PDB file of C-alpha atoms in Angstrom:
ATOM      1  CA  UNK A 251      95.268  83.083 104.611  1.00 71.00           C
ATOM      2  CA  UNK A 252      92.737  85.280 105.794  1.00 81.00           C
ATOM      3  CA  UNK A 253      93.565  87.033 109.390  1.00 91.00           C
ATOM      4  CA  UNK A 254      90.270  88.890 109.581  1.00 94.00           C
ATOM      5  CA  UNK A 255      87.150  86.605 108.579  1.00 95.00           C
ATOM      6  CA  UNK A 256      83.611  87.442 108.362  1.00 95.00           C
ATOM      7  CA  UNK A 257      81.696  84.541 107.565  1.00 92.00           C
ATOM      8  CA  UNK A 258      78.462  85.736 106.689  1.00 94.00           C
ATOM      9  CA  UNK A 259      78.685  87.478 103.379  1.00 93.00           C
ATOM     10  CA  UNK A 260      75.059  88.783 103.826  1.00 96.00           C
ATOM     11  CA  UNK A 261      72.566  88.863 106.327  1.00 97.00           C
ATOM     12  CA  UNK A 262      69.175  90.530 105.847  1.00 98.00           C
ATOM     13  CA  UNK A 263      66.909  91.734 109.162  1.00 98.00           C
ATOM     14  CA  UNK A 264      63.451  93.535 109.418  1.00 98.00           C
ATOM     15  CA  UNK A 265      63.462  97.236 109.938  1.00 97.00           C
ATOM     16  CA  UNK A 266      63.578  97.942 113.798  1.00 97.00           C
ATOM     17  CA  UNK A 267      65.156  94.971 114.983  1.00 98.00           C
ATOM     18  CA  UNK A 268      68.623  94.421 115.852  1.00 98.00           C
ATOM     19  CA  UNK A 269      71.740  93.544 113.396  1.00 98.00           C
ATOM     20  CA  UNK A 270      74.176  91.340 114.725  1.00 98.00           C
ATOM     21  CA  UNK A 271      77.709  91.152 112.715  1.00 98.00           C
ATOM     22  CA  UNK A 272      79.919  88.932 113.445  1.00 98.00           C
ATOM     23  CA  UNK A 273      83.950  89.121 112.832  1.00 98.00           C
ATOM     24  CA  UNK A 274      86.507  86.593 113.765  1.00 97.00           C
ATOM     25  CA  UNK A 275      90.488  86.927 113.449  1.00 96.00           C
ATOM     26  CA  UNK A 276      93.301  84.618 114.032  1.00 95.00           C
ATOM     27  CA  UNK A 277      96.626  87.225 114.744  1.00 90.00           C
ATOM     28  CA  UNK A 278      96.592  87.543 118.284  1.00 89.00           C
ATOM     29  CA  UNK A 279      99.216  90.977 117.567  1.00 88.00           C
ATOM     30  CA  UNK A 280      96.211  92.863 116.419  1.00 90.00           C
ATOM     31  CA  UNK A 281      95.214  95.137 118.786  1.00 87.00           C
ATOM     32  CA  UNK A 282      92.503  97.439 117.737  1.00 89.00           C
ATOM     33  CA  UNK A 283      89.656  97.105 115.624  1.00 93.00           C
ATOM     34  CA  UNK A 284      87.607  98.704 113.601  1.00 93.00           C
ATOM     35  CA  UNK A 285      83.935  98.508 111.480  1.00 96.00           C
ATOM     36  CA  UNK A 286      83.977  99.980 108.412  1.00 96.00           C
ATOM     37  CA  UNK A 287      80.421 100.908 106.556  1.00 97.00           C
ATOM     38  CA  UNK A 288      80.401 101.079 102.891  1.00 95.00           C
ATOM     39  CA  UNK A 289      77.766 102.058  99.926  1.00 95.00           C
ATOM     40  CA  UNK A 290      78.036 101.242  96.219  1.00 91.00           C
ATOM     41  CA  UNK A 291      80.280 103.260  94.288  1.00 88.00           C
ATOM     42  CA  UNK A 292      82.036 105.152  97.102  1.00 93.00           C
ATOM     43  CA  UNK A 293      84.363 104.238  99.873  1.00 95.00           C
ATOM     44  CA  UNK A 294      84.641 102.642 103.287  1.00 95.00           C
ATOM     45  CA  UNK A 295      83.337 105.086 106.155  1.00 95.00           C
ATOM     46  CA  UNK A 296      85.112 104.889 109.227  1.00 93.00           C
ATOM     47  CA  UNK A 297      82.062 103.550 111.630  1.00 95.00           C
ATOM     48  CA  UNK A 298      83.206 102.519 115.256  1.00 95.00           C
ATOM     49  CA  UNK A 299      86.311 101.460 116.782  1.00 93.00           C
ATOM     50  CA  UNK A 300      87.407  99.409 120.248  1.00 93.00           C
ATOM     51  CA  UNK A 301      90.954  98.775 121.887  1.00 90.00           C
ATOM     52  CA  UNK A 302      91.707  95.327 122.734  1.00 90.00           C
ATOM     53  CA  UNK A 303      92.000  96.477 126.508  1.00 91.00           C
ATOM     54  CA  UNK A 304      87.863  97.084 126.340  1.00 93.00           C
ATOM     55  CA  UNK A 305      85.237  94.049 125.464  1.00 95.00           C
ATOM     56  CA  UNK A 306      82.643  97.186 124.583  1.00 97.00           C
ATOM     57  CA  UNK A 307      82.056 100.648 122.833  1.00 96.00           C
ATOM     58  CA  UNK A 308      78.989 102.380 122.010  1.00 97.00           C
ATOM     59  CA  UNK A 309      78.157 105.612 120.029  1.00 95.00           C
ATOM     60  CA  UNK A 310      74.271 105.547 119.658  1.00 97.00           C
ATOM     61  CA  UNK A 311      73.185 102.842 118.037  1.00 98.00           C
ATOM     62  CA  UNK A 312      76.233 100.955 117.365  1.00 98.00           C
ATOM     63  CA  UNK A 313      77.997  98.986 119.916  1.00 98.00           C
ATOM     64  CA  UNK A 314      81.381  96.485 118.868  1.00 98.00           C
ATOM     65  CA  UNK A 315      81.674  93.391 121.692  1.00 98.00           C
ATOM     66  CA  UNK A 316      85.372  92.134 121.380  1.00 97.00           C
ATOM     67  CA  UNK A 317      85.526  88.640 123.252  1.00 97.00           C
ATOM     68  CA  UNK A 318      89.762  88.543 122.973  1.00 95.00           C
ATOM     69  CA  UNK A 319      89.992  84.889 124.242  1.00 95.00           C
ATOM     70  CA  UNK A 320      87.644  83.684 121.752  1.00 96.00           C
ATOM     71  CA  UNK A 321      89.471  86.194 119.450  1.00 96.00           C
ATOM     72  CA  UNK A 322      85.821  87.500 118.253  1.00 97.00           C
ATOM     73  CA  UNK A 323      84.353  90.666 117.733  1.00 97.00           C
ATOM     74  CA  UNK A 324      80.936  91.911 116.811  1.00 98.00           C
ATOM     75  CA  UNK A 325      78.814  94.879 115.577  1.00 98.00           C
ATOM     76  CA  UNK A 326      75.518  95.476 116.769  1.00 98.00           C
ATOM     77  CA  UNK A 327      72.632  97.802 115.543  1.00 98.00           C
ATOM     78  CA  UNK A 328      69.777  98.347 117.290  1.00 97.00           C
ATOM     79  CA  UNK A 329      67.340  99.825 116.576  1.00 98.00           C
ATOM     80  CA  UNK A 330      68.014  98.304 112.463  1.00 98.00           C
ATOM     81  CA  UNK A 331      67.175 101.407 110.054  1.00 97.00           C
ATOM     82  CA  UNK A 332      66.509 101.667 106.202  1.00 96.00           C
ATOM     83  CA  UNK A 333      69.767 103.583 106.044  1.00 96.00           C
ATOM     84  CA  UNK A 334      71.818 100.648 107.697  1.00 98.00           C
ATOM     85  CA  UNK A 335      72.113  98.795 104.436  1.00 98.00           C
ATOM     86  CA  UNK A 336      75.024  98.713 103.074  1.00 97.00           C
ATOM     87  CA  UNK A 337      78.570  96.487 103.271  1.00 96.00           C
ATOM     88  CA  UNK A 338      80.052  96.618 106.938  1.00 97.00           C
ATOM     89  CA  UNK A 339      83.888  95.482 106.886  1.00 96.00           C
ATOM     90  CA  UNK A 340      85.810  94.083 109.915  1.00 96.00           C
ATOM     91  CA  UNK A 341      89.587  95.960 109.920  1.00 94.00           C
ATOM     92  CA  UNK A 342      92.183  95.275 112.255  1.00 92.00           C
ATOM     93  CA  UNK A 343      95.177  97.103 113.262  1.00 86.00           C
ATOM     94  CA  UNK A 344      98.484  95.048 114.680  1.00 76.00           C
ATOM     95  CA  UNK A 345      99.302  97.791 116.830  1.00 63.00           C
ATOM     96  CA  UNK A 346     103.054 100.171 116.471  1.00 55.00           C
ATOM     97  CA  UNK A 347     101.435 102.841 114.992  1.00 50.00           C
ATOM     98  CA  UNK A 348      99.672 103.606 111.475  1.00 49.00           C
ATOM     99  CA  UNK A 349     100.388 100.212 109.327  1.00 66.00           C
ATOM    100  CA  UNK A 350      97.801  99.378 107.423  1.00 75.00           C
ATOM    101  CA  UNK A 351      94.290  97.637 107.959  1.00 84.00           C
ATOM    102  CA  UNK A 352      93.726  94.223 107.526  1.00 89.00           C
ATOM    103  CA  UNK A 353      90.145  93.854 106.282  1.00 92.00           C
ATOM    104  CA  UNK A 354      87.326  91.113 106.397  1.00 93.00           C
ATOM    105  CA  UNK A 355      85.607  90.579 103.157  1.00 93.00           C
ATOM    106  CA  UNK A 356      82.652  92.411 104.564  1.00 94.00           C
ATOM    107  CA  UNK A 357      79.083  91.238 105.282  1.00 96.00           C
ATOM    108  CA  UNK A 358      75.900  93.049 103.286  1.00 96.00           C
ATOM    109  CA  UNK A 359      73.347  94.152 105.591  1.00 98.00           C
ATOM    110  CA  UNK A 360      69.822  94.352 104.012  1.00 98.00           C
ATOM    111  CA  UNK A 361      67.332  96.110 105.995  1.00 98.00           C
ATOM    112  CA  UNK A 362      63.648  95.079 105.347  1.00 96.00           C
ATOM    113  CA  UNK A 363      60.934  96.910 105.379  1.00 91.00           C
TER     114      UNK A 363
ATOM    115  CA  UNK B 234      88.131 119.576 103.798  1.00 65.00           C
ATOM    116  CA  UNK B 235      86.996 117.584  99.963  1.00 81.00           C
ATOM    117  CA  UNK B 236      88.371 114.338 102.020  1.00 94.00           C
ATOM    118  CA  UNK B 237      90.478 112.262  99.970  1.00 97.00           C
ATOM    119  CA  UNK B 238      90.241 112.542  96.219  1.00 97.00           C
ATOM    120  CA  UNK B 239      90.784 110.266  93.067  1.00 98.00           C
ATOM    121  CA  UNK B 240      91.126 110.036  89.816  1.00 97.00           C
ATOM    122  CA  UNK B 241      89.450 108.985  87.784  1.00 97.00           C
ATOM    123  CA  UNK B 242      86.883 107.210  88.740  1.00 97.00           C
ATOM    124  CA  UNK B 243      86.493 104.970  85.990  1.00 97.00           C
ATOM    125  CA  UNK B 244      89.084 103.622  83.787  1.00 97.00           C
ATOM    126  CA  UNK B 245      88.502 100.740  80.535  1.00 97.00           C
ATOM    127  CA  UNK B 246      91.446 100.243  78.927  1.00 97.00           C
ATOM    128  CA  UNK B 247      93.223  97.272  76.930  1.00 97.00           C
ATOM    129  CA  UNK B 248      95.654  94.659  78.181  1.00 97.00           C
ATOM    130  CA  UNK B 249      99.133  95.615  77.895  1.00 97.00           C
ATOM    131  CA  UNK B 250      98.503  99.623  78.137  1.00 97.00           C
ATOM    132  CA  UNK B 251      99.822 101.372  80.673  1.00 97.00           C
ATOM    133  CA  UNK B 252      97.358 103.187  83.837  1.00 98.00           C
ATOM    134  CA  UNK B 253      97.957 105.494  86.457  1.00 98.00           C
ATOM    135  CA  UNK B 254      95.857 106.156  89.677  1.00 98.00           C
ATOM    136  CA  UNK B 255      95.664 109.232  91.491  1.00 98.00           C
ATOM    137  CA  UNK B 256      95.258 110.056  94.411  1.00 98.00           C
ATOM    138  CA  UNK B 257      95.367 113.728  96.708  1.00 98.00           C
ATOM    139  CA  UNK B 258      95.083 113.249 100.604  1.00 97.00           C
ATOM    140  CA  UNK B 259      93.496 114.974 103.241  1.00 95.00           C
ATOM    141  CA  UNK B 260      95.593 118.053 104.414  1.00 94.00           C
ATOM    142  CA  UNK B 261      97.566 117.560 107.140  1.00 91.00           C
ATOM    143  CA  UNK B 262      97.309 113.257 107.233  1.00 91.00           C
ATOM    144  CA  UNK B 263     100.884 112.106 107.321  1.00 90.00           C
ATOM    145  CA  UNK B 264     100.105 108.625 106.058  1.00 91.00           C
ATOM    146  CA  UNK B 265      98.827 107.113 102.648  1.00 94.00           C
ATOM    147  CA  UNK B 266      97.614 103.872 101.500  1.00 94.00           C
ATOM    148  CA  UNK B 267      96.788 102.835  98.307  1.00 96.00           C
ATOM    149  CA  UNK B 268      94.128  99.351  98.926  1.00 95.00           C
ATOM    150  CA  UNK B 269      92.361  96.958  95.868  1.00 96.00           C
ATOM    151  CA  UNK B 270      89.085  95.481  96.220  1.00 94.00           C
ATOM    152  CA  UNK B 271      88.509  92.463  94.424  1.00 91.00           C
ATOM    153  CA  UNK B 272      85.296  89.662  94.472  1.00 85.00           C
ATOM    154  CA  UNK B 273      88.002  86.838  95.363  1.00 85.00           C
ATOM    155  CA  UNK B 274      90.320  88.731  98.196  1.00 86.00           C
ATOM    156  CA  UNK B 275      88.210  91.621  99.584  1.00 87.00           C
ATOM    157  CA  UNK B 276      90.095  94.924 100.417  1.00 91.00           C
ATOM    158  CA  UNK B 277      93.961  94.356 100.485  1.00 91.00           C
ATOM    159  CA  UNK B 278      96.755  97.164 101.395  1.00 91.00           C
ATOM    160  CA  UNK B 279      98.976  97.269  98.308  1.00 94.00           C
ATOM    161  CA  UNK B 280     101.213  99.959  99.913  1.00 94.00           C
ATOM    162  CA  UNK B 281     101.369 102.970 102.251  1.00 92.00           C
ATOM    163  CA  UNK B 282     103.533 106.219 103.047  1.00 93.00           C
ATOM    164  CA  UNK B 283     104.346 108.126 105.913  1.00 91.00           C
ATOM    165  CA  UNK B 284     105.583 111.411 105.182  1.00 92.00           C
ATOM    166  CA  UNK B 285     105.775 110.809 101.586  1.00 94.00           C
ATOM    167  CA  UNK B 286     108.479 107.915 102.245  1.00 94.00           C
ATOM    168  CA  UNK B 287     107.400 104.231 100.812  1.00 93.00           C
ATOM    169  CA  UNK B 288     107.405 102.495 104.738  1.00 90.00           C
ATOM    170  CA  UNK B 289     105.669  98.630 103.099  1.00 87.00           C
ATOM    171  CA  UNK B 290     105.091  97.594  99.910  1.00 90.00           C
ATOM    172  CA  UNK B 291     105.032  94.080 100.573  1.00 87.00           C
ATOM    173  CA  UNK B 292     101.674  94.048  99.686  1.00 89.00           C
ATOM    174  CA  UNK B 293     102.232  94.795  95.555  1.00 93.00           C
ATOM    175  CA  UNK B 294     101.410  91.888  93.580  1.00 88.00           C
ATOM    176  CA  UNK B 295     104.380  92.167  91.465  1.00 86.00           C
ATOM    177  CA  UNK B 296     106.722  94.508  89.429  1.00 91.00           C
ATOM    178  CA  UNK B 297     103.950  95.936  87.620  1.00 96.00           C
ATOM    179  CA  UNK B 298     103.188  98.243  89.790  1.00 97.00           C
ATOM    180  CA  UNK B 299     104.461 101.100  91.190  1.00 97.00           C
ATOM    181  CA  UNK B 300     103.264 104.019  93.640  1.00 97.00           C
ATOM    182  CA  UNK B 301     105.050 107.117  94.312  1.00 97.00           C
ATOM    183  CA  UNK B 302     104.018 109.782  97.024  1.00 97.00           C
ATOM    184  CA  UNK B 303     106.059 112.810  95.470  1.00 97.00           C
ATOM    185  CA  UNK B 304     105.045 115.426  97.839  1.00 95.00           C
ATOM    186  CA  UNK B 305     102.530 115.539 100.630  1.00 95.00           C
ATOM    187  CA  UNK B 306      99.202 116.342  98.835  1.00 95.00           C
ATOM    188  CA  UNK B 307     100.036 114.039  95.538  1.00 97.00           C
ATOM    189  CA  UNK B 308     100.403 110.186  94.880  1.00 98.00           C
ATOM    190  CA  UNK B 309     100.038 108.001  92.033  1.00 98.00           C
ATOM    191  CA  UNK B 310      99.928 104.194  91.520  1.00 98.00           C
ATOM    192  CA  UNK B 311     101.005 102.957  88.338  1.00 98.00           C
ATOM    193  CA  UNK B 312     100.177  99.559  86.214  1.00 97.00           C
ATOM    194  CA  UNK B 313     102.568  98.738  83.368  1.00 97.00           C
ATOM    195  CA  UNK B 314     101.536  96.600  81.253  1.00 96.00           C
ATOM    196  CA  UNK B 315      98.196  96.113  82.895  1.00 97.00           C
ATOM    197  CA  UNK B 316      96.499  92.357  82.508  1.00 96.00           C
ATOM    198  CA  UNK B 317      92.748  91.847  83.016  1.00 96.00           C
ATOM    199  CA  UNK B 318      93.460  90.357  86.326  1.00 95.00           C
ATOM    200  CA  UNK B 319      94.218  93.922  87.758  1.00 96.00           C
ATOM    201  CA  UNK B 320      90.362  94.734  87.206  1.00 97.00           C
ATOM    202  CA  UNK B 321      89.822  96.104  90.457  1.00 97.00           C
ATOM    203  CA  UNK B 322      88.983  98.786  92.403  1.00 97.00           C
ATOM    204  CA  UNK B 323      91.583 100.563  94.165  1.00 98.00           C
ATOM    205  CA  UNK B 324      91.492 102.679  97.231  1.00 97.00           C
ATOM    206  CA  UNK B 325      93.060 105.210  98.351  1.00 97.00           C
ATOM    207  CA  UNK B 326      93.360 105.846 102.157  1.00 95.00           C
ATOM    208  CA  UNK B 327      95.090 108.955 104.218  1.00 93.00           C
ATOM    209  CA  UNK B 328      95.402 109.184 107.970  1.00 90.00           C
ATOM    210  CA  UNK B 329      97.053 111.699 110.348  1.00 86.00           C
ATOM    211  CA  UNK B 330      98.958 108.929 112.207  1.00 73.00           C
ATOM    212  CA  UNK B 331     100.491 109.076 115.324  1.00 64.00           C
ATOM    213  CA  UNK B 332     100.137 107.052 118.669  1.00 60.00           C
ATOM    214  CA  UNK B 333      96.856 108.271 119.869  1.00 64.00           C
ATOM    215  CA  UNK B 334      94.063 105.952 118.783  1.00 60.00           C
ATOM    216  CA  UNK B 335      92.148 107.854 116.900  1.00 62.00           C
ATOM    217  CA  UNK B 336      94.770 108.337 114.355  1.00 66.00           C
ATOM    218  CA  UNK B 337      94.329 105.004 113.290  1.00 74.00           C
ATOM    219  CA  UNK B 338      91.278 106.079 111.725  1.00 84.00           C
ATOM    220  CA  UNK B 339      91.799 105.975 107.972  1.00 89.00           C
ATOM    221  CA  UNK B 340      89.565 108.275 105.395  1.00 92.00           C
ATOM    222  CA  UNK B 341      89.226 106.499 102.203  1.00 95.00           C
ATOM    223  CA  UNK B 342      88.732 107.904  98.515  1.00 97.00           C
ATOM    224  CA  UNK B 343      85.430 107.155  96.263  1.00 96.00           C
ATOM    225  CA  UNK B 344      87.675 104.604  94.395  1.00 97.00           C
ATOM    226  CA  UNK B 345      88.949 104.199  90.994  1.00 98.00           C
ATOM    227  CA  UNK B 346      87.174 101.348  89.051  1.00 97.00           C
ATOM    228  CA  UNK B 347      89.672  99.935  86.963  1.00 98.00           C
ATOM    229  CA  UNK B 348      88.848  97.630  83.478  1.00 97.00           C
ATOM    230  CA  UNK B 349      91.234  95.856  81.546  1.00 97.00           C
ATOM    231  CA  UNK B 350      89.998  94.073  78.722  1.00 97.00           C
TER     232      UNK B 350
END
Protein backbone atom coordinates (compact mmCIF):
# COMPACT_ATOMS: atom_id res chain seq x y z
CA UNK A 1 0.00 0.00 0.00
CA UNK A 2 1.44 3.07 -1.06
CA UNK A 3 2.15 5.74 1.95
CA UNK A 4 3.47 8.44 -0.35
CA UNK A 5 1.23 8.91 -3.62
CA UNK A 6 1.67 11.15 -6.46
CA UNK A 7 -1.07 10.86 -8.72
CA UNK A 8 -0.06 12.54 -11.69
CA UNK A 9 2.59 10.50 -13.38
CA UNK A 10 3.27 13.42 -15.83
CA UNK A 11 2.32 16.80 -16.25
CA UNK A 12 3.64 19.01 -19.06
CA UNK A 13 3.55 23.19 -18.70
CA UNK A 14 4.78 26.02 -21.09
CA UNK A 15 8.14 27.51 -20.42
CA UNK A 16 7.69 30.49 -17.90
CA UNK A 17 4.71 29.51 -16.21
CA UNK A 18 4.34 27.87 -13.01
CA UNK A 19 4.59 23.91 -12.14
CA UNK A 20 2.40 22.74 -9.62
CA UNK A 21 3.22 19.06 -8.09
CA UNK A 22 1.16 17.58 -6.11
CA UNK A 23 1.99 14.74 -3.30
CA UNK A 24 -0.38 13.11 -0.96
CA UNK A 25 0.50 10.56 2.01
CA UNK A 26 -1.53 8.58 4.36
CA UNK A 27 1.12 7.87 7.65
CA UNK A 28 0.38 10.59 9.82
CA UNK A 29 4.16 9.50 11.75
CA UNK A 30 5.93 11.05 8.87
CA UNK A 31 7.28 14.08 9.74
CA UNK A 32 9.45 15.66 7.18
CA UNK A 33 9.42 15.73 3.62
CA UNK A 34 11.29 15.97 0.92
CA UNK A 35 11.29 16.59 -3.28
CA UNK A 36 13.59 14.75 -4.99
CA UNK A 37 14.60 15.83 -8.84
CA UNK A 38 15.84 13.20 -11.08
CA UNK A 39 17.32 12.92 -14.87
CA UNK A 40 17.67 9.79 -17.00
CA UNK A 41 20.41 7.62 -16.24
CA UNK A 42 21.59 9.19 -12.96
CA UNK A 43 20.18 9.53 -9.52
CA UNK A 44 17.70 11.39 -7.36
CA UNK A 45 19.03 15.03 -6.41
CA UNK A 46 18.15 16.15 -3.15
CA UNK A 47 15.82 19.36 -4.20
CA UNK A 48 13.91 21.02 -1.17
CA UNK A 49 12.82 19.93 2.10
CA UNK A 50 9.99 21.19 4.89
CA UNK A 51 9.32 20.05 8.63
CA UNK A 52 5.89 19.17 9.42
CA UNK A 53 5.91 22.11 12.06
CA UNK A 54 6.05 24.69 8.77
CA UNK A 55 3.12 24.72 5.89
CA UNK A 56 6.05 26.60 3.60
CA UNK A 57 9.78 26.72 2.39
CA UNK A 58 11.30 28.50 -0.37
CA UNK A 59 14.85 28.53 -1.93
CA UNK A 60 14.44 30.59 -5.22
CA UNK A 61 12.23 29.25 -7.31
CA UNK A 62 10.99 26.33 -5.50
CA UNK A 63 8.58 26.54 -2.74
CA UNK A 64 6.91 22.96 -0.95
CA UNK A 65 3.18 23.92 0.72
CA UNK A 66 2.51 21.06 3.32
CA UNK A 67 -1.33 21.29 4.27
CA UNK A 68 -0.84 18.48 7.41
CA UNK A 69 -4.66 18.17 8.04
CA UNK A 70 -5.35 17.41 4.56
CA UNK A 71 -2.08 15.36 4.81
CA UNK A 72 -0.91 17.10 1.33
CA UNK A 73 2.07 18.56 0.15
CA UNK A 74 3.12 20.34 -2.98
CA UNK A 75 6.05 21.61 -5.13
CA UNK A 76 5.88 24.67 -6.93
CA UNK A 77 8.11 26.23 -9.74
CA UNK A 78 7.78 29.41 -10.86
CA UNK A 79 9.10 30.81 -13.08
CA UNK A 80 8.95 26.92 -15.20
CA UNK A 81 12.50 26.60 -17.05
CA UNK A 82 13.79 24.25 -19.91
CA UNK A 83 16.04 22.74 -17.27
CA UNK A 84 13.01 21.82 -14.92
CA UNK A 85 12.24 18.69 -16.85
CA UNK A 86 12.91 15.89 -15.41
CA UNK A 87 11.15 13.21 -12.71
CA UNK A 88 10.38 15.04 -9.29
CA UNK A 89 9.76 12.33 -6.41
CA UNK A 90 7.77 12.96 -3.17
CA UNK A 91 10.00 11.24 -0.03
CA UNK A 92 8.97 11.17 3.37
CA UNK A 93 10.76 10.64 6.51
CA UNK A 94 8.78 9.05 9.79
CA UNK A 95 10.85 10.96 12.00
CA UNK A 96 13.65 9.14 14.94
CA UNK A 97 16.43 9.84 13.01
CA UNK A 98 17.98 8.56 9.55
CA UNK A 99 15.47 5.52 8.48
CA UNK A 100 14.94 5.45 5.21
CA UNK A 101 12.71 7.45 2.62
CA UNK A 102 9.54 6.44 1.60
CA UNK A 103 9.13 7.59 -2.01
CA UNK A 104 6.16 8.56 -4.41
CA UNK A 105 6.41 7.07 -7.79
CA UNK A 106 7.39 10.45 -9.08
CA UNK A 107 5.64 12.79 -11.55
CA UNK A 108 7.57 13.80 -15.11
CA UNK A 109 7.64 17.38 -15.60
CA UNK A 110 7.88 18.43 -19.32
CA UNK A 111 8.68 21.93 -19.90
CA UNK A 112 7.46 23.38 -23.29
CA UNK A 113 8.87 25.60 -25.23
CA UNK B 1 34.03 14.76 -2.75
CA UNK B 2 33.13 12.03 -6.17
CA UNK B 3 29.61 11.72 -4.13
CA UNK B 4 28.49 8.31 -3.92
CA UNK B 5 29.82 5.78 -6.38
CA UNK B 6 28.65 2.45 -8.09
CA UNK B 7 29.42 -0.21 -9.83
CA UNK B 8 28.83 -1.00 -12.49
CA UNK B 9 26.56 0.72 -14.08
CA UNK B 10 25.19 -1.74 -16.28
CA UNK B 11 24.86 -5.34 -15.72
CA UNK B 12 23.01 -8.24 -18.43
CA UNK B 13 23.36 -11.36 -17.15
CA UNK B 14 21.33 -14.81 -17.25
CA UNK B 15 18.77 -16.15 -14.81
CA UNK B 16 20.17 -18.19 -12.16
CA UNK B 17 23.83 -16.42 -12.14
CA UNK B 18 24.90 -14.83 -9.39
CA UNK B 19 25.41 -10.46 -9.23
CA UNK B 20 26.90 -8.20 -6.94
CA UNK B 21 26.34 -4.36 -6.56
CA UNK B 22 28.70 -1.98 -5.32
CA UNK B 23 28.58 0.66 -3.77
CA UNK B 24 31.41 3.39 -1.94
CA UNK B 25 29.78 6.28 0.17
CA UNK B 26 30.45 9.70 0.70
CA UNK B 27 33.28 10.22 3.35
CA UNK B 28 32.24 10.87 6.52
CA UNK B 29 28.10 9.80 5.98
CA UNK B 30 27.40 7.34 8.74
CA UNK B 31 24.38 5.83 7.03
CA UNK B 32 23.79 3.65 3.80
CA UNK B 33 20.91 2.57 1.85
CA UNK B 34 20.77 0.41 -0.85
CA UNK B 35 16.97 1.43 -2.88
CA UNK B 36 15.39 -0.47 -6.36
CA UNK B 37 13.50 1.34 -8.85
CA UNK B 38 11.09 -0.54 -10.68
CA UNK B 39 8.04 0.60 -13.43
CA UNK B 40 5.42 -1.24 -11.02
CA UNK B 41 6.66 0.00 -7.29
CA UNK B 42 8.75 3.17 -7.84
CA UNK B 43 11.86 3.64 -5.54
CA UNK B 44 11.75 1.17 -2.52
CA UNK B 45 14.48 0.99 0.49
CA UNK B 46 15.74 -2.60 0.36
CA UNK B 47 18.09 -1.97 3.34
CA UNK B 48 20.28 0.56 5.17
CA UNK B 49 23.38 0.81 7.66
CA UNK B 50 24.45 3.00 10.23
CA UNK B 51 27.92 2.70 11.05
CA UNK B 52 28.43 -0.24 8.95
CA UNK B 53 25.81 -2.27 11.21
CA UNK B 54 22.60 -3.78 9.15
CA UNK B 55 19.81 -1.42 11.39
CA UNK B 56 16.41 -2.74 8.67
CA UNK B 57 16.30 -5.04 6.17
CA UNK B 58 12.76 -5.58 6.21
CA UNK B 59 12.60 -4.20 3.02
CA UNK B 60 14.58 -7.35 1.00
CA UNK B 61 12.31 -9.18 -1.12
CA UNK B 62 13.54 -12.45 -0.05
CA UNK B 63 16.63 -14.66 0.75
CA UNK B 64 18.19 -13.88 -2.40
CA UNK B 65 19.66 -11.12 -1.46
CA UNK B 66 22.11 -10.01 0.66
CA UNK B 67 24.02 -6.60 1.49
CA UNK B 68 26.97 -6.25 3.59
CA UNK B 69 28.58 -2.83 4.68
CA UNK B 70 32.15 -4.30 5.61
CA UNK B 71 33.82 -1.15 6.51
CA UNK B 72 32.82 2.46 6.25
CA UNK B 73 33.71 3.41 2.61
CA UNK B 74 32.59 -0.22 1.04
CA UNK B 75 29.17 -2.09 0.57
CA UNK B 76 27.89 -4.61 -1.66
CA UNK B 77 24.41 -6.07 -2.41
CA UNK B 78 24.30 -9.44 -3.63
CA UNK B 79 21.60 -11.52 -5.89
CA UNK B 80 21.93 -15.31 -5.83
CA UNK B 81 20.40 -16.89 -8.13
CA UNK B 82 19.07 -13.80 -9.79
CA UNK B 83 15.42 -14.18 -11.71
CA UNK B 84 14.35 -11.69 -14.39
CA UNK B 85 12.05 -10.14 -11.94
CA UNK B 86 15.10 -8.47 -10.14
CA UNK B 87 15.58 -6.29 -13.44
CA UNK B 88 15.86 -3.16 -11.75
CA UNK B 89 17.74 -0.41 -10.97
CA UNK B 90 19.21 -0.16 -7.68
CA UNK B 91 20.31 2.79 -5.68
CA UNK B 92 22.57 3.42 -3.53
CA UNK B 93 22.09 6.23 -0.91
CA UNK B 94 24.64 7.63 2.00
CA UNK B 95 23.80 10.27 4.56
CA UNK B 96 25.68 11.77 7.54
CA UNK B 97 22.73 11.14 9.92
CA UNK B 98 22.14 12.54 13.05
CA UNK B 99 19.20 14.60 14.63
CA UNK B 100 19.62 17.85 12.90
CA UNK B 101 17.41 18.05 9.83
CA UNK B 102 19.54 18.40 7.35
CA UNK B 103 21.05 15.08 7.89
CA UNK B 104 18.15 13.56 6.59
CA UNK B 105 19.27 14.59 3.33
CA UNK B 106 20.33 11.49 1.43
CA UNK B 107 23.01 11.65 -1.69
CA UNK B 108 22.22 8.97 -4.07
CA UNK B 109 24.57 6.99 -6.59
CA UNK B 110 24.13 7.11 -10.63
CA UNK B 111 22.52 3.61 -10.24
CA UNK B 112 23.28 0.21 -11.36
CA UNK B 113 20.94 -1.00 -14.20
CA UNK B 114 20.50 -4.48 -13.65
CA UNK B 115 19.24 -7.23 -16.64
CA UNK B 116 18.40 -10.64 -16.11
CA UNK B 117 17.39 -12.50 -18.98
Amino acid sequence: DQQVKQNSPSLSVQEGRISILNCDYTNSMFDYFLWYKKYPAEGPTFLISISSIKDKNEDGRFTVFLNKSAKHLSLHIVPSQPGDSAVYFCAAYSGGGADGLTFGKGTHLIIQP
Amino acid sequence: DAGVIQSPRHEVTEMGQEVTLRCKPISGHDYLFWYRQTMMRGLELLIYFNNNVPIDDSGMPEDRFSAKMPNASFSTLKIQPSEPRDSAVYFCASSVGGWDRESYEQYFGPGTRLTVT
